[in-house]
Short mmCIF file of C-alpha atoms in Angstrom, two decimals:
data_model
loop_
_atom_site.label_atom_id
_atom_site.label_comp_id
_atom_site.label_asym_id
_atom_site.label_seq_id
_atom_site.Cartn_x
_atom_site.Cartn_y
_atom_site.Cartn_z
CA UNK A 1 19.92 25.42 -10.37
CA UNK A 2 20.71 22.22 -8.32
CA UNK A 3 20.54 19.79 -9.80
CA UNK A 4 20.48 15.28 -8.77
CA UNK A 5 19.84 11.72 -10.23
CA UNK A 6 16.47 10.53 -10.82
CA UNK A 7 14.50 7.77 -12.36
CA UNK A 8 13.38 9.31 -15.46
CA UNK A 9 11.05 7.76 -18.04
CA UNK A 10 12.14 8.47 -22.09
CA UNK A 11 8.97 9.82 -23.41
CA UNK A 12 7.32 10.72 -20.26
CA UNK A 13 5.81 7.16 -20.06
CA UNK A 14 6.33 3.76 -21.71
CA UNK A 15 7.89 0.05 -21.10
CA UNK A 16 10.20 -1.01 -18.70
CA UNK A 17 13.08 -0.23 -20.92
CA UNK A 18 12.10 3.33 -21.06
CA UNK A 19 13.28 4.06 -17.81
CA UNK A 20 16.48 5.34 -17.08
CA UNK A 21 18.76 7.53 -14.53
CA UNK A 22 18.64 11.00 -15.51
CA UNK A 23 22.13 12.63 -13.68
CA UNK A 24 20.59 16.25 -14.49
CA UNK A 25 17.05 16.66 -13.11
CA UNK A 26 16.05 19.70 -11.25
CA UNK A 27 16.40 19.12 -7.18
CA UNK A 28 13.18 19.80 -5.41
CA UNK A 29 13.07 22.91 -2.87
CA UNK A 30 11.18 23.48 0.36
CA UNK A 31 8.67 25.83 1.34
CA UNK A 32 6.01 26.13 3.98
CA UNK A 33 6.15 22.92 6.21
CA UNK A 34 8.21 20.95 3.83
CA UNK A 35 11.74 19.31 4.30
CA UNK A 36 14.00 18.18 2.04
CA UNK A 37 15.59 14.31 2.36
CA UNK A 38 18.58 12.53 0.92
CA UNK A 39 16.88 9.20 0.34
CA UNK A 40 18.45 5.97 1.54
CA UNK A 41 15.84 4.00 0.31
CA UNK A 42 12.37 3.50 -1.51
CA UNK A 43 9.49 0.99 -2.19
CA UNK A 44 7.92 0.17 -5.13
CA UNK A 45 4.17 0.30 -5.88
CA UNK A 46 2.03 -1.51 -8.36
CA UNK A 47 0.76 2.30 -8.73
CA UNK A 48 4.07 2.78 -9.77
CA UNK A 49 3.67 0.37 -12.82
CA UNK A 50 0.76 2.56 -13.59
CA UNK A 51 2.17 5.53 -13.37
CA UNK A 52 5.24 4.32 -15.71
CA UNK A 53 2.68 3.50 -18.40
CA UNK A 54 0.79 6.64 -18.18
CA UNK A 55 -2.54 5.19 -17.02
CA UNK A 56 -2.19 6.79 -13.16
CA UNK A 57 -4.67 10.10 -12.85
CA UNK A 58 -1.82 11.66 -10.49
CA UNK A 59 -2.97 14.25 -8.15
CA UNK A 60 -2.06 17.87 -9.16
CA UNK A 61 0.29 18.50 -5.90
CA UNK A 62 2.25 14.89 -7.28
CA UNK A 63 6.27 15.49 -9.23
CA UNK A 64 6.73 13.82 -12.26
CA UNK A 65 8.87 11.58 -10.77
CA UNK A 66 7.31 8.14 -9.38
CA UNK A 67 7.92 6.95 -5.67
CA UNK A 68 5.42 7.43 -3.32
CA UNK A 69 7.50 6.15 0.04
CA UNK A 70 10.95 6.15 1.35
CA UNK A 71 13.96 7.02 3.81
CA UNK A 72 16.45 8.87 4.20
CA UNK A 73 18.13 11.72 5.95
CA UNK A 74 16.76 15.65 6.60
CA UNK A 75 19.17 18.17 4.87
CA UNK A 76 16.62 21.36 5.13
CA UNK A 77 13.46 22.31 6.62
CA UNK A 78 11.16 25.02 5.88
CA UNK A 79 10.20 27.83 8.43
CA UNK A 80 6.62 26.37 8.97
CA UNK A 81 7.77 22.80 9.29
CA UNK A 82 6.34 20.45 11.89
CA UNK A 83 8.25 20.67 15.40
CA UNK A 84 10.14 18.10 16.26
CA UNK A 85 12.48 17.56 12.53
CA UNK A 86 15.72 18.82 12.36
CA UNK A 87 18.80 18.69 9.31
CA UNK A 88 20.58 15.58 10.48
CA UNK A 89 17.31 13.53 11.50
CA UNK A 90 16.74 10.13 9.74
CA UNK A 91 13.26 10.07 8.94
CA UNK A 92 10.52 8.00 6.57
CA UNK A 93 7.39 9.06 5.40
CA UNK A 94 5.18 9.11 2.19
CA UNK A 95 4.88 11.70 -0.73
CA UNK A 96 2.31 12.24 -3.61
CA UNK A 97 5.77 11.33 -5.49
CA UNK A 98 8.93 11.97 -5.84
CA UNK A 99 10.52 9.22 -4.08
CA UNK A 100 12.55 7.19 -6.92
CA UNK A 101 15.42 10.01 -6.71
CA UNK A 102 18.48 11.16 -4.84
CA UNK A 103 16.20 13.83 -2.82
CA UNK A 104 12.92 14.13 -2.18
CA UNK A 105 10.53 17.51 -0.61
CA UNK A 106 7.99 16.64 1.37
CA UNK A 107 5.34 17.74 3.96
CA UNK A 108 6.85 16.85 8.10
CA UNK A 109 3.10 15.91 8.58
CA UNK A 110 4.05 13.01 6.15
CA UNK A 111 6.91 12.38 8.07
CA UNK A 112 7.81 9.82 11.50
CA UNK A 113 11.29 9.41 13.04
CA UNK A 114 13.10 6.00 11.73
CA UNK A 115 13.82 4.08 14.97
CA UNK A 116 17.18 2.18 15.49
CA UNK A 117 15.89 -1.34 15.17
CA UNK A 118 14.82 -0.75 11.78
CA UNK A 119 16.61 -0.15 8.63
CA UNK A 120 16.23 1.92 6.05
CA UNK A 121 14.86 -0.90 3.70
CA UNK A 122 12.83 -1.89 6.76
CA UNK A 123 10.97 1.42 7.09
CA UNK A 124 10.81 2.36 3.18
CA UNK A 125 8.64 -0.26 2.79
CA UNK A 126 6.19 0.43 5.91
CA UNK A 127 4.89 3.80 4.74
CA UNK A 128 2.64 3.06 1.36
CA UNK A 129 1.09 -0.10 2.32
CA UNK A 130 1.05 0.05 6.11
CA UNK A 131 -0.84 3.53 5.98
CA UNK A 132 -3.56 1.94 3.63
CA UNK A 133 -3.93 -0.75 4.92
CA UNK A 134 -4.68 1.30 8.22
CA UNK A 135 -7.26 3.57 6.28
CA UNK A 136 -8.88 0.95 4.98
CA UNK A 137 -9.49 -1.62 8.10
CA UNK A 138 -10.40 1.67 10.56
CA UNK A 139 -11.62 4.47 9.35
CA UNK A 140 -13.59 3.04 6.12
CA UNK A 141 -14.23 -0.96 7.46
CA UNK A 142 -14.71 0.49 10.96
CA UNK A 143 -12.79 -2.76 12.23
CA UNK A 144 -13.05 -2.93 16.35
CA UNK A 145 -11.98 -6.02 17.94
CA UNK A 146 -14.02 -8.86 17.50
CA UNK A 147 -14.78 -8.34 14.01
CA UNK A 148 -13.50 -11.14 11.07
CA UNK A 149 -11.86 -9.26 8.04
CA UNK A 150 -11.36 -11.13 4.78
CA UNK A 151 -8.46 -9.48 2.68
CA UNK A 152 -8.18 -10.23 -0.94
CA UNK A 153 -4.58 -10.40 -2.71
CA UNK A 154 -3.80 -11.92 0.16
CA UNK A 155 0.40 -11.82 -0.51
CA UNK A 156 0.36 -7.88 -1.63
CA UNK A 157 1.94 -5.98 0.08
CA UNK A 158 -1.24 -4.24 1.59
CA UNK A 159 -3.12 -6.84 2.33
CA UNK A 160 0.21 -7.65 3.91
CA UNK A 161 0.00 -5.94 6.87
CA UNK A 162 -3.80 -5.57 6.74
CA UNK A 163 -3.99 -9.28 7.98
CA UNK A 164 -0.98 -8.03 10.46
CA UNK A 165 -3.13 -5.41 11.99
CA UNK A 166 -6.40 -7.68 11.87
CA UNK A 167 -4.98 -10.30 13.85
CA UNK A 168 -2.67 -7.96 15.87
CA UNK A 169 -5.78 -6.16 16.88
CA UNK A 170 -8.09 -8.44 18.08
CA UNK A 171 -9.95 -9.66 14.77
CA UNK A 172 -12.65 -13.07 15.83
CA UNK A 173 -11.38 -14.67 11.94
CA UNK A 174 -8.90 -13.49 9.31
CA UNK A 175 -9.18 -14.75 5.94
CA UNK A 176 -7.81 -14.20 2.71
CA UNK A 177 -7.74 -14.86 -0.87
CA UNK A 178 -4.79 -15.53 -3.59
CA UNK A 179 -4.07 -17.07 -6.76
CA UNK A 180 -2.16 -19.46 -5.94
CA UNK A 181 -1.68 -22.31 -3.36
CA UNK A 182 1.97 -21.67 -2.26
CA UNK A 183 0.57 -17.30 -1.71
CA UNK A 184 -2.78 -19.00 0.55
CA UNK A 185 0.10 -21.24 2.56
CA UNK A 186 2.06 -17.98 3.06
CA UNK A 187 -0.98 -15.97 4.06
CA UNK A 188 -1.68 -18.65 6.87
CA UNK A 189 1.72 -20.04 8.02
CA UNK A 190 3.23 -16.64 7.67
CA UNK A 191 0.16 -13.71 8.62
CA UNK A 192 -1.91 -16.11 10.17
CA UNK A 193 -4.45 -16.14 8.87
CA UNK A 194 -7.18 -18.85 10.00
CA UNK A 195 -7.71 -19.67 6.37
CA UNK A 196 -6.80 -18.65 2.55
CA UNK A 197 -8.83 -19.90 -0.40
CA UNK A 198 -7.13 -20.00 -4.31
CA UNK A 199 -9.75 -17.93 -6.66
CA UNK A 200 -8.59 -20.15 -9.40
CA UNK A 201 -9.51 -23.36 -7.85
CA UNK A 202 -12.27 -22.73 -5.36
CA UNK A 203 -15.50 -21.16 -5.44
CA UNK A 204 -13.99 -18.69 -2.61
CA UNK A 205 -17.47 -17.18 -1.46
CA UNK A 206 -19.06 -20.13 -0.80
CA UNK A 207 -15.45 -21.17 1.80
CA UNK A 208 -16.07 -18.11 3.53
CA UNK A 209 -19.38 -18.69 4.36
CA UNK A 210 -19.37 -22.53 5.28
CA UNK A 211 -16.00 -21.14 7.84
CA UNK A 212 -17.77 -18.25 9.46
CA UNK A 213 -20.63 -21.21 9.85
CA UNK A 214 -22.98 -18.72 7.02
CA UNK A 215 -22.76 -15.33 9.02
CA UNK A 216 -20.29 -14.04 6.16
CA UNK A 217 -17.59 -11.94 7.22
CA UNK A 218 -17.44 -8.34 8.41
CA UNK A 219 -15.40 -6.36 6.66
CA UNK A 220 -14.01 -7.42 3.17
CA UNK A 221 -10.57 -5.39 2.05
CA UNK A 222 -10.61 -6.01 -1.89
CA UNK A 223 -8.32 -4.53 -4.90
CA UNK A 224 -9.78 -6.85 -7.93
CA UNK A 225 -13.19 -4.84 -8.36
CA UNK A 226 -15.53 -6.58 -10.50
CA UNK A 227 -14.57 -10.10 -10.78
CA UNK A 228 -15.06 -10.14 -6.66
CA UNK A 229 -18.10 -8.07 -6.80
CA UNK A 230 -20.50 -10.63 -7.12
CA UNK A 231 -18.98 -13.24 -4.86
CA UNK A 232 -17.93 -10.14 -1.97
CA UNK A 233 -21.83 -9.69 -1.61
CA UNK A 234 -22.65 -13.41 -1.26
CA UNK A 235 -20.40 -13.61 1.37
CA UNK A 236 -20.29 -9.88 3.43
CA UNK A 237 -22.53 -9.69 7.03
CA UNK A 238 -25.42 -8.22 7.77
CA UNK A 239 -23.85 -4.55 8.09
CA UNK A 240 -20.52 -5.55 6.47
CA UNK A 241 -18.47 -2.92 4.99
CA UNK A 242 -16.79 -3.91 1.81
CA UNK A 243 -13.67 -1.63 0.76
CA UNK A 244 -12.58 -1.21 -2.49
CA UNK A 245 -9.73 0.05 -3.36
CA UNK A 246 -8.20 -1.45 -6.59
CA UNK A 247 -9.42 -2.75 -9.71
CA UNK A 248 -7.61 -5.44 -10.81
CA UNK A 249 -10.04 -7.33 -13.15
CA UNK A 250 -10.55 -4.10 -15.23
CA UNK A 251 -13.48 -1.37 -15.73
CA UNK A 252 -16.26 -3.37 -15.99
CA UNK A 253 -17.87 -6.71 -15.23
CA UNK A 254 -17.59 -8.81 -18.38
CA UNK A 255 -20.34 -11.69 -19.16
CA UNK A 256 -18.04 -14.60 -17.61
CA UNK A 257 -17.79 -12.94 -14.67
CA UNK A 258 -20.27 -13.94 -11.59
CA UNK A 259 -23.16 -11.81 -11.38
CA UNK A 260 -24.07 -10.29 -8.58
CA UNK A 261 -27.09 -10.60 -6.74
CA UNK A 262 -28.26 -7.03 -5.69
CA UNK A 263 -30.54 -7.95 -3.56
CA UNK A 264 -27.93 -8.87 -0.77
CA UNK A 265 -27.64 -4.71 -0.71
CA UNK A 266 -30.95 -4.80 1.02
CA UNK A 267 -30.88 -8.18 2.69
CA UNK A 268 -27.49 -7.70 4.48
CA UNK A 269 -27.70 -3.73 4.54
CA UNK A 270 -23.83 -3.74 3.44
CA UNK A 271 -21.97 -0.80 2.86
CA UNK A 272 -19.60 -0.74 -0.97
CA UNK A 273 -16.86 2.26 -0.38
CA UNK A 274 -14.23 3.20 -2.65
CA UNK A 275 -11.39 4.65 -1.64
CA UNK A 276 -7.96 5.93 -2.62
CA UNK A 277 -4.87 7.78 -0.60
CA UNK A 278 -2.52 9.20 -3.26
CA UNK A 279 -4.98 11.70 -3.73
CA UNK A 280 -6.24 12.69 0.04
CA UNK A 281 -5.00 16.35 1.59
CA UNK A 282 -2.41 16.43 3.66
CA UNK A 283 -4.02 16.63 6.91
CA UNK A 284 -6.23 13.27 6.21
CA UNK A 285 -3.17 11.77 5.19
CA UNK A 286 -1.17 13.34 8.49
CA UNK A 287 -3.94 11.73 10.77
CA UNK A 288 -3.50 8.37 9.11
CA UNK A 289 0.21 9.10 10.09
CA UNK A 290 -0.72 9.91 13.71
CA UNK A 291 -2.49 6.47 13.87
CA UNK A 292 0.30 4.25 12.62
CA UNK A 293 2.80 6.06 14.29
CA UNK A 294 0.95 5.14 17.89
CA UNK A 295 -0.59 1.95 16.76
CA UNK A 296 1.80 -0.06 14.70
CA UNK A 297 5.31 1.41 15.50
CA UNK A 298 5.92 0.35 18.64
CA UNK A 299 5.29 -3.26 17.60
CA UNK A 300 7.28 -3.08 14.73
CA UNK A 301 10.22 -2.25 16.85
CA UNK A 302 9.30 -5.03 19.50
CA UNK A 303 8.98 -7.64 16.44
CA UNK A 304 5.22 -8.20 16.55
CA UNK A 305 4.70 -6.75 13.13
CA UNK A 306 7.70 -7.32 10.23
CA UNK A 307 8.08 -5.63 7.30
CA UNK A 308 8.83 -8.42 4.79
CA UNK A 309 10.27 -7.97 2.16
CA UNK A 310 10.80 -9.93 -0.94
CA UNK A 311 13.92 -8.48 -2.75
CA UNK A 312 16.01 -5.44 -2.31
CA UNK A 313 17.93 -4.12 -5.37
CA UNK A 314 20.52 -0.93 -6.25
CA UNK A 315 18.39 1.43 -7.95
CA UNK A 316 20.89 1.01 -10.47
CA UNK A 317 18.64 -1.74 -11.60
CA UNK A 318 15.17 -0.39 -11.60
CA UNK A 319 14.48 -2.26 -14.40
CA UNK A 320 14.67 -5.52 -13.26
CA UNK A 321 12.68 -4.11 -10.15
CA UNK A 322 10.10 -3.38 -12.17
CA UNK A 323 10.04 -5.97 -13.90
CA UNK A 324 10.05 -8.20 -10.69
CA UNK A 325 6.45 -6.52 -9.52
CA UNK A 326 5.05 -7.11 -13.53
CA UNK A 327 5.83 -10.75 -12.50
CA UNK A 328 2.86 -10.99 -9.66
CA UNK A 329 4.57 -13.85 -8.01
CA UNK A 330 6.53 -11.57 -5.13
CA UNK A 331 5.00 -11.98 -2.12
CA UNK A 332 5.99 -8.79 0.22
CA UNK A 333 7.43 -5.49 -0.89
CA UNK A 334 10.43 -4.79 -3.14
CA UNK A 335 12.96 -1.88 -2.15
CA UNK A 336 15.26 0.27 -4.05
CA UNK A 337 18.45 1.70 -2.51
CA UNK A 338 20.93 4.46 -3.18
CA UNK A 339 24.29 4.19 -2.16
#
């Protein structure tokens, strides 16, 4: 049996210290429409922390190895692989898991060719956050030029992508929230937000209403959950869309949190919809890949859109990379490379 090195977890789950590089992991095989890719770089995402701790519900097709985005070189393609992909192609893409490894088997429907103008590290930081942002903004949020958008957790990877997408595609107003003034300044100065509000020191919902002359915003993309639920209902515009992608403040409303006025549902005719990307089928993810390829990839190449990388690690430093992600101090992607 062919083997490879991959990041493993002692006992299957646990703290950062349980992670190690296992030199005797089975190399994946390709079938159907898959390609075997030799990984050059992979991106970290917050779901990886939850998976490591054993609290992330994996889709049935996901391998135990962490990591959903990567860049690398195709080693082999299966007989049903999408036309246009062949051995030796430089690619990047999204997977259900398995990117923290020397090799990954992934559907060619979720691969894109790597532009020469972008590095391996940049390409490894695109798929998960940019496809998630595209899904939230367009498929669920029903964004059109002229609509206003609020992105919570403004310095997170998905919101960094989302703010660039919103600004670059004609949002009338762009807002963000974050938990520090430094991150708020980053959203305004680096990403082009019209304003960003510190959720720890301001009544951000009231500030959004002031900035929109009382109308509110047309689309809110939220990762926080209970702690922002009441504020979202307060500052969403009539017929607005609230897209919930995560619940970082827990799973239930707590007494100390602002309590929602459910009358806003009726008065504003707003819609709240939750979504996740990893559990979607290949066909759905393939459509998102095509949308990203058509609408965003040219802007990466010409420099209009930027992949902001906080820090790059050698994958032997995977524990240090996870510590940095857990610190919540980043303003961009964390990338690991495999020499």
